[in-house]
PDB file of C-alpha atoms in Angstrom:
ATOM      1  CA  ASP A  84     -23.035  21.220 -97.195  1.00 59.00           C
ATOM      2  CA  ALA A  85     -25.616  21.820 -99.930  1.00 67.00           C
ATOM      3  CA  GLY A  86     -27.557  18.670 -99.080  1.00 88.00           C
ATOM      4  CA  ILE A  87     -26.963  16.885-102.386  1.00 95.00           C
ATOM      5  CA  THR A  88     -26.877  13.121-102.613  1.00 96.00           C
ATOM      6  CA  GLN A  89     -26.408  10.876-105.611  1.00 97.00           C
ATOM      7  CA  SER A  90     -27.337   7.247-106.058  1.00 97.00           C
ATOM      8  CA  PRO A  91     -25.935   4.842-106.796  1.00 97.00           C
ATOM      9  CA  ARG A  92     -22.347   5.895-106.057  1.00 96.00           C
ATOM     10  CA  HIS A  93     -20.929   3.124-108.203  1.00 97.00           C
ATOM     11  CA  LYS A  94     -22.485   1.053-110.961  1.00 97.00           C
ATOM     12  CA  VAL A  95     -21.255  -1.474-113.483  1.00 97.00           C
ATOM     13  CA  THR A  96     -23.615  -2.293-116.313  1.00 96.00           C
ATOM     14  CA  GLU A  97     -23.541  -3.969-119.687  1.00 97.00           C
ATOM     15  CA  THR A  98     -23.753  -2.308-123.072  1.00 97.00           C
ATOM     16  CA  GLY A  99     -27.348  -1.873-124.210  1.00 97.00           C
ATOM     17  CA  THR A 100     -28.955  -1.843-120.779  1.00 96.00           C
ATOM     18  CA  PRO A 101     -30.893   1.155-119.443  1.00 96.00           C
ATOM     19  CA  VAL A 102     -29.431   3.008-116.462  1.00 97.00           C
ATOM     20  CA  THR A 103     -30.938   5.693-114.252  1.00 98.00           C
ATOM     21  CA  LEU A 104     -28.929   7.878-111.919  1.00 98.00           C
ATOM     22  CA  ARG A 105     -30.625   9.877-109.201  1.00 98.00           C
ATOM     23  CA  CYS A 106     -29.774  13.243-107.716  1.00 98.00           C
ATOM     24  CA  HIS A 107     -31.574  14.372-104.579  1.00 97.00           C
ATOM     25  CA  GLN A 108     -31.374  17.775-102.899  1.00 96.00           C
ATOM     26  CA  THR A 109     -32.821  18.855 -99.582  1.00 93.00           C
ATOM     27  CA  GLU A 110     -32.801  22.652 -99.960  1.00 87.00           C
ATOM     28  CA  ASN A 111     -35.429  23.317-102.637  1.00 88.00           C
ATOM     29  CA  HIS A 112     -33.086  24.867-105.205  1.00 91.00           C
ATOM     30  CA  ARG A 113     -34.632  25.630-108.565  1.00 90.00           C
ATOM     31  CA  TYR A 114     -31.651  24.868-110.819  1.00 91.00           C
ATOM     32  CA  MET A 115     -30.113  21.402-111.070  1.00 94.00           C
ATOM     33  CA  TYR A 116     -27.434  20.102-113.426  1.00 96.00           C
ATOM     34  CA  TRP A 117     -25.934  16.844-114.647  1.00 97.00           C
ATOM     35  CA  TYR A 118     -22.284  16.761-115.730  1.00 97.00           C
ATOM     36  CA  ARG A 119     -19.909  14.072-116.805  1.00 97.00           C
ATOM     37  CA  GLN A 120     -16.205  14.210-116.036  1.00 95.00           C
ATOM     38  CA  ASP A 121     -13.632  12.489-118.194  1.00 92.00           C
ATOM     39  CA  PRO A 122      -9.836  12.783-118.292  1.00 82.00           C
ATOM     40  CA  GLY A 123      -8.775  15.608-120.582  1.00 72.00           C
ATOM     41  CA  HIS A 124     -12.280  17.050-120.861  1.00 75.00           C
ATOM     42  CA  GLY A 125     -12.984  18.513-117.468  1.00 82.00           C
ATOM     43  CA  LEU A 126     -16.657  18.817-116.586  1.00 92.00           C
ATOM     44  CA  ARG A 127     -19.147  18.803-119.452  1.00 93.00           C
ATOM     45  CA  LEU A 128     -22.819  19.662-119.063  1.00 94.00           C
ATOM     46  CA  ILE A 129     -25.275  16.951-120.120  1.00 96.00           C
ATOM     47  CA  HIS A 130     -28.671  18.423-119.189  1.00 96.00           C
ATOM     48  CA  TYR A 131     -30.003  20.915-116.725  1.00 94.00           C
ATOM     49  CA  SER A 132     -33.323  21.815-115.148  1.00 94.00           C
ATOM     50  CA  TYR A 133     -34.748  25.176-114.182  1.00 90.00           C
ATOM     51  CA  GLY A 134     -37.844  23.864-112.453  1.00 90.00           C
ATOM     52  CA  VAL A 135     -40.235  20.938-112.181  1.00 93.00           C
ATOM     53  CA  LYS A 136     -40.739  19.505-115.676  1.00 91.00           C
ATOM     54  CA  ASP A 137     -38.496  22.237-117.150  1.00 93.00           C
ATOM     55  CA  THR A 138     -35.285  20.877-118.631  1.00 94.00           C
ATOM     56  CA  ASP A 139     -32.854  21.741-121.401  1.00 93.00           C
ATOM     57  CA  LYS A 140     -29.916  20.184-123.202  1.00 93.00           C
ATOM     58  CA  GLY A 141     -26.298  20.856-122.449  1.00 92.00           C
ATOM     59  CA  GLU A 142     -23.116  20.344-124.411  1.00 89.00           C
ATOM     60  CA  VAL A 143     -23.143  16.515-124.523  1.00 94.00           C
ATOM     61  CA  SER A 144     -26.802  15.469-124.341  1.00 95.00           C
ATOM     62  CA  ASP A 145     -26.897  12.756-127.033  1.00 96.00           C
ATOM     63  CA  GLY A 146     -27.780   9.376-125.524  1.00 96.00           C
ATOM     64  CA  TYR A 147     -29.112  10.899-122.298  1.00 97.00           C
ATOM     65  CA  SER A 148     -32.528  11.973-121.081  1.00 97.00           C
ATOM     66  CA  VAL A 149     -33.607  13.622-117.841  1.00 97.00           C
ATOM     67  CA  SER A 150     -36.728  14.053-115.792  1.00 97.00           C
ATOM     68  CA  ARG A 151     -37.710  16.258-112.893  1.00 97.00           C
ATOM     69  CA  SER A 152     -41.123  15.496-111.474  1.00 95.00           C
ATOM     70  CA  LYS A 153     -40.314  16.933-108.029  1.00 95.00           C
ATOM     71  CA  THR A 154     -38.151  19.878-107.027  1.00 94.00           C
ATOM     72  CA  GLU A 155     -35.860  17.696-104.981  1.00 95.00           C
ATOM     73  CA  ASP A 156     -35.135  14.951-107.535  1.00 97.00           C
ATOM     74  CA  PHE A 157     -33.385  15.126-110.907  1.00 98.00           C
ATOM     75  CA  LEU A 158     -32.980  11.848-112.769  1.00 98.00           C
ATOM     76  CA  LEU A 159     -30.510  11.088-115.545  1.00 98.00           C
ATOM     77  CA  THR A 160     -31.301   8.127-117.808  1.00 98.00           C
ATOM     78  CA  LEU A 161     -29.105   6.341-120.283  1.00 97.00           C
ATOM     79  CA  GLU A 162     -31.666   4.606-122.468  1.00 93.00           C
ATOM     80  CA  SER A 163     -29.162   2.110-123.873  1.00 96.00           C
ATOM     81  CA  ALA A 164     -25.766   2.410-122.267  1.00 97.00           C
ATOM     82  CA  THR A 165     -22.640   2.411-124.442  1.00 97.00           C
ATOM     83  CA  SER A 166     -18.992   2.059-123.475  1.00 96.00           C
ATOM     84  CA  SER A 167     -18.435   5.737-124.362  1.00 96.00           C
ATOM     85  CA  GLN A 168     -20.733   6.623-121.471  1.00 97.00           C
ATOM     86  CA  THR A 169     -18.305   5.152-118.950  1.00 97.00           C
ATOM     87  CA  SER A 170     -17.567   8.187-116.825  1.00 97.00           C
ATOM     88  CA  VAL A 171     -18.019   9.889-113.494  1.00 97.00           C
ATOM     89  CA  TYR A 172     -21.319  11.726-113.300  1.00 98.00           C
ATOM     90  CA  PHE A 173     -21.867  14.731-111.062  1.00 98.00           C
ATOM     91  CA  CYS A 174     -25.046  16.450-110.105  1.00 97.00           C
ATOM     92  CA  ALA A 175     -25.001  20.095-109.057  1.00 96.00           C
ATOM     93  CA  ILE A 176     -27.381  22.755-107.860  1.00 94.00           C
ATOM     94  CA  MET A 177     -27.288  26.511-108.343  1.00 90.00           C
ATOM     95  CA  ALA A 178     -29.007  28.529-105.673  1.00 74.00           C
ATOM     96  CA  ASN A 179     -29.933  31.462-107.935  1.00 67.00           C
ATOM     97  CA  PRO A 180     -29.124  32.501-111.514  1.00 57.00           C
ATOM     98  CA  GLY A 181     -25.535  33.642-111.694  1.00 57.00           C
ATOM     99  CA  ASN A 182     -24.615  32.100-108.370  1.00 68.00           C
ATOM    100  CA  GLU A 183     -22.148  29.381-107.617  1.00 84.00           C
ATOM    101  CA  GLN A 184     -22.810  25.703-108.121  1.00 90.00           C
ATOM    102  CA  TYR A 185     -22.538  23.051-105.436  1.00 92.00           C
ATOM    103  CA  PHE A 186     -21.808  19.488-106.375  1.00 95.00           C
ATOM    104  CA  GLY A 187     -22.845  16.051-105.209  1.00 96.00           C
ATOM    105  CA  PRO A 188     -20.298  13.310-104.485  1.00 95.00           C
ATOM    106  CA  GLY A 189     -20.532  11.744-107.953  1.00 96.00           C
ATOM    107  CA  THR A 190     -21.514   8.395-109.476  1.00 97.00           C
ATOM    108  CA  ARG A 191     -18.865   6.255-111.122  1.00 97.00           C
ATOM    109  CA  LEU A 192     -20.475   4.380-114.010  1.00 98.00           C
ATOM    110  CA  THR A 193     -18.716   1.636-115.926  1.00 97.00           C
ATOM    111  CA  VAL A 194     -20.307   0.224-119.071  1.00 97.00           C
ATOM    112  CA  THR A 195     -18.763  -3.100-120.097  1.00 96.00           C
TER     113      THR A 195
ATOM    114  CA  THR B1350     -10.984  23.803-128.321  1.00 57.00           C
ATOM    115  CA  GLN B1351     -12.435  24.644-124.922  1.00 66.00           C
ATOM    116  CA  LEU B1352     -13.963  28.019-124.222  1.00 83.00           C
ATOM    117  CA  LEU B1353     -11.886  28.238-121.050  1.00 91.00           C
ATOM    118  CA  GLU B1354      -8.284  27.094-121.361  1.00 93.00           C
ATOM    119  CA  GLN B1355      -6.409  26.216-118.213  1.00 95.00           C
ATOM    120  CA  SER B1356      -2.655  25.970-117.948  1.00 95.00           C
ATOM    121  CA  PRO B1357      -0.683  24.097-117.030  1.00 96.00           C
ATOM    122  CA  GLN B1358      -2.641  20.852-117.201  1.00 94.00           C
ATOM    123  CA  PHE B1359      -0.288  19.152-114.740  1.00 96.00           C
ATOM    124  CA  LEU B1360       2.029  20.575-112.115  1.00 97.00           C
ATOM    125  CA  SER B1361       4.280  18.694-109.704  1.00 97.00           C
ATOM    126  CA  ILE B1362       6.204  20.796-107.190  1.00 97.00           C
ATOM    127  CA  GLN B1363       7.959  20.513-103.853  1.00 97.00           C
ATOM    128  CA  GLU B1364       6.446  21.699-100.613  1.00 97.00           C
ATOM    129  CA  GLY B1365       7.202  25.370-100.033  1.00 97.00           C
ATOM    130  CA  GLU B1366       7.309  26.399-103.678  1.00 97.00           C
ATOM    131  CA  ASN B1367       5.018  28.992-105.233  1.00 98.00           C
ATOM    132  CA  LEU B1368       2.870  28.372-108.290  1.00 97.00           C
ATOM    133  CA  THR B1369       0.373  30.066-110.579  1.00 98.00           C
ATOM    134  CA  VAL B1370      -2.462  28.489-112.535  1.00 98.00           C
ATOM    135  CA  TYR B1371      -4.031  30.346-115.451  1.00 97.00           C
ATOM    136  CA  CYS B1372      -7.530  30.329-116.886  1.00 97.00           C
ATOM    137  CA  ASN B1373      -7.904  32.102-120.238  1.00 96.00           C
ATOM    138  CA  SER B1374     -10.668  32.779-122.721  1.00 94.00           C
ATOM    139  CA  SER B1375     -11.557  35.013-125.634  1.00 91.00           C
ATOM    140  CA  SER B1376     -15.035  35.457-124.144  1.00 91.00           C
ATOM    141  CA  VAL B1377     -16.149  37.860-121.456  1.00 92.00           C
ATOM    142  CA  PHE B1378     -17.596  36.375-118.277  1.00 92.00           C
ATOM    143  CA  SER B1379     -19.842  38.099-115.770  1.00 90.00           C
ATOM    144  CA  SER B1380     -18.258  36.015-113.030  1.00 91.00           C
ATOM    145  CA  LEU B1381     -15.615  33.364-112.682  1.00 93.00           C
ATOM    146  CA  GLN B1382     -15.307  30.668-110.076  1.00 94.00           C
ATOM    147  CA  TRP B1383     -12.505  28.438-108.893  1.00 96.00           C
ATOM    148  CA  TYR B1384     -13.092  24.949-107.538  1.00 96.00           C
ATOM    149  CA  ARG B1385     -10.849  22.311-106.013  1.00 96.00           C
ATOM    150  CA  GLN B1386     -11.597  18.635-106.396  1.00 95.00           C
ATOM    151  CA  GLU B1387     -10.050  15.759-104.496  1.00 93.00           C
ATOM    152  CA  PRO B1388     -10.093  12.142-105.705  1.00 88.00           C
ATOM    153  CA  GLY B1389     -13.486  10.477-105.333  1.00 88.00           C
ATOM    154  CA  GLU B1390     -15.284  13.701-104.470  1.00 92.00           C
ATOM    155  CA  GLY B1391     -17.177  16.454-106.205  1.00 94.00           C
ATOM    156  CA  PRO B1392     -15.652  19.881-106.887  1.00 95.00           C
ATOM    157  CA  VAL B1393     -15.758  22.291-103.964  1.00 94.00           C
ATOM    158  CA  LEU B1394     -16.104  26.018-104.526  1.00 93.00           C
ATOM    159  CA  LEU B1395     -13.113  28.096-103.430  1.00 95.00           C
ATOM    160  CA  VAL B1396     -13.998  31.598-104.605  1.00 93.00           C
ATOM    161  CA  THR B1397     -16.049  33.697-107.019  1.00 92.00           C
ATOM    162  CA  VAL B1398     -14.702  36.841-108.684  1.00 93.00           C
ATOM    163  CA  VAL B1399     -17.094  39.220-110.402  1.00 92.00           C
ATOM    164  CA  THR B1400     -15.372  42.557-111.003  1.00 92.00           C
ATOM    165  CA  GLY B1401     -12.629  43.155-113.577  1.00 94.00           C
ATOM    166  CA  GLY B1402      -9.298  43.464-111.770  1.00 95.00           C
ATOM    167  CA  GLU B1403     -10.682  41.978-108.567  1.00 95.00           C
ATOM    168  CA  VAL B1404      -8.259  40.202-106.262  1.00 97.00           C
ATOM    169  CA  LYS B1405      -9.401  37.823-103.538  1.00 96.00           C
ATOM    170  CA  LYS B1406      -7.273  36.025-100.990  1.00 97.00           C
ATOM    171  CA  LEU B1407      -7.998  32.776 -99.235  1.00 95.00           C
ATOM    172  CA  LYS B1408      -5.121  32.119 -96.823  1.00 96.00           C
ATOM    173  CA  ARG B1409      -2.178  31.233 -99.118  1.00 97.00           C
ATOM    174  CA  LEU B1410      -4.327  31.316-102.272  1.00 97.00           C
ATOM    175  CA  THR B1411      -4.684  34.533-104.288  1.00 98.00           C
ATOM    176  CA  PHE B1412      -7.258  34.770-107.065  1.00 98.00           C
ATOM    177  CA  GLN B1413      -7.336  37.514-109.671  1.00 97.00           C
ATOM    178  CA  PHE B1414      -9.911  38.349-112.340  1.00 96.00           C
ATOM    179  CA  GLY B1415      -8.529  40.037-115.441  1.00 96.00           C
ATOM    180  CA  ASP B1416      -9.427  43.651-116.143  1.00 96.00           C
ATOM    181  CA  ALA B1417     -11.402  42.633-119.237  1.00 95.00           C
ATOM    182  CA  ARG B1418     -13.055  39.711-117.392  1.00 94.00           C
ATOM    183  CA  LYS B1419     -11.697  37.207-119.925  1.00 95.00           C
ATOM    184  CA  ASP B1420      -9.085  35.547-117.767  1.00 96.00           C
ATOM    185  CA  SER B1421      -8.181  34.660-114.223  1.00 97.00           C
ATOM    186  CA  SER B1422      -5.275  33.334-112.233  1.00 98.00           C
ATOM    187  CA  LEU B1423      -4.778  31.385-109.043  1.00 98.00           C
ATOM    188  CA  HIS B1424      -1.506  31.841-107.174  1.00 98.00           C
ATOM    189  CA  ILE B1425      -0.517  29.596-104.288  1.00 98.00           C
ATOM    190  CA  THR B1426       2.241  30.722-101.953  1.00 98.00           C
ATOM    191  CA  ALA B1427       4.364  28.177-100.102  1.00 98.00           C
ATOM    192  CA  ALA B1428       2.403  25.170-101.371  1.00 97.00           C
ATOM    193  CA  GLN B1429       1.692  22.341 -98.969  1.00 97.00           C
ATOM    194  CA  PRO B1430       0.825  18.675 -99.613  1.00 96.00           C
ATOM    195  CA  GLY B1431      -2.744  19.479 -98.573  1.00 95.00           C
ATOM    196  CA  ASP B1432      -3.036  21.707-101.639  1.00 96.00           C
ATOM    197  CA  THR B1433      -2.784  18.642-103.874  1.00 96.00           C
ATOM    198  CA  GLY B1434      -5.832  18.224-106.089  1.00 96.00           C
ATOM    199  CA  LEU B1435      -7.562  19.191-109.317  1.00 96.00           C
ATOM    200  CA  TYR B1436      -8.207  22.925-109.708  1.00 97.00           C
ATOM    201  CA  LEU B1437     -11.030  23.952-112.005  1.00 96.00           C
ATOM    202  CA  CYS B1438     -12.041  27.373-113.224  1.00 95.00           C
ATOM    203  CA  ALA B1439     -15.592  27.987-114.420  1.00 94.00           C
ATOM    204  CA  GLY B1440     -17.149  31.041-116.008  1.00 92.00           C
ATOM    205  CA  PHE B1441     -20.692  32.349-116.091  1.00 88.00           C
ATOM    206  CA  ARG B1442     -21.902  34.339-119.075  1.00 82.00           C
ATOM    207  CA  ASN B1443     -25.127  36.334-118.887  1.00 73.00           C
ATOM    208  CA  ASN B1444     -26.194  35.464-122.442  1.00 70.00           C
ATOM    209  CA  ALA B1445     -25.539  31.707-122.168  1.00 67.00           C
ATOM    210  CA  GLY B1446     -28.397  30.604-119.982  1.00 71.00           C
ATOM    211  CA  ASN B1447     -27.858  29.597-116.396  1.00 77.00           C
ATOM    212  CA  MET B1448     -24.878  27.454-117.268  1.00 83.00           C
ATOM    213  CA  LEU B1449     -21.275  27.412-116.177  1.00 88.00           C
ATOM    214  CA  THR B1450     -18.477  26.718-118.633  1.00 89.00           C
ATOM    215  CA  PHE B1451     -15.620  24.749-117.109  1.00 91.00           C
ATOM    216  CA  GLY B1452     -11.968  24.727-117.996  1.00 92.00           C
ATOM    217  CA  GLY B1453     -10.160  21.419-118.406  1.00 91.00           C
ATOM    218  CA  GLY B1454      -8.526  21.614-115.005  1.00 94.00           C
ATOM    219  CA  THR B1455      -5.018  21.756-113.551  1.00 95.00           C
ATOM    220  CA  ARG B1456      -3.874  18.730-111.616  1.00 95.00           C
ATOM    221  CA  LEU B1457      -1.500  19.811-108.853  1.00 97.00           C
ATOM    222  CA  MET B1458       0.717  17.528-106.820  1.00 97.00           C
ATOM    223  CA  VAL B1459       2.715  18.956-103.950  1.00 97.00           C
ATOM    224  CA  LYS B1460       5.425  16.620-102.698  1.00 97.00           C
ATOM    225  CA  PRO B1461       6.584  16.745 -99.074  1.00 95.00           C
TER     226      PRO B1461
END
């Protein structure tokens, strides 16, 4: 158990509304990641963080922003949700560079 | 085209049968990981292989890393219904930041 929680676990929102997903870890890991998972695409990296206030873009970052003001929290924001952002979102941590990643339980987001 | 190609995408077999899942790339990875994901949950790490030619066993699961560290395989002996799930391979490259690249996944169903 890597001590990762995500909130909310499920959310339905309307097109054009802002949405923020939260990832919380209890073990002080430096690296945190946000992925989305869609049928036929596997897991795709949205953004990641390598420390407080240090973030970088992943493969599918358009339409998403992130913030990390504390080691334990990594927030993913959809500024104006679109139907193409309907997906399951996973947060993950990596204990050290090159090590394995451990995933949270996921957030299922539906944009209507 | 994904950097890591998994095959087959879907596999439905009877309990007791053997199967092999493949993860292939034209890129070299410093390590490769296999995850299993069950519905409604995040991926769970099964194994990491780091040395070309390395073989690791986890009960009835055998993982192999290719000699050139570009490919990997997962072999399951005498599959059981509890093996049902989505199997994901993910590779780590030293010159690609602290990011994992995921394959598209193999969805396995083992029928009793």
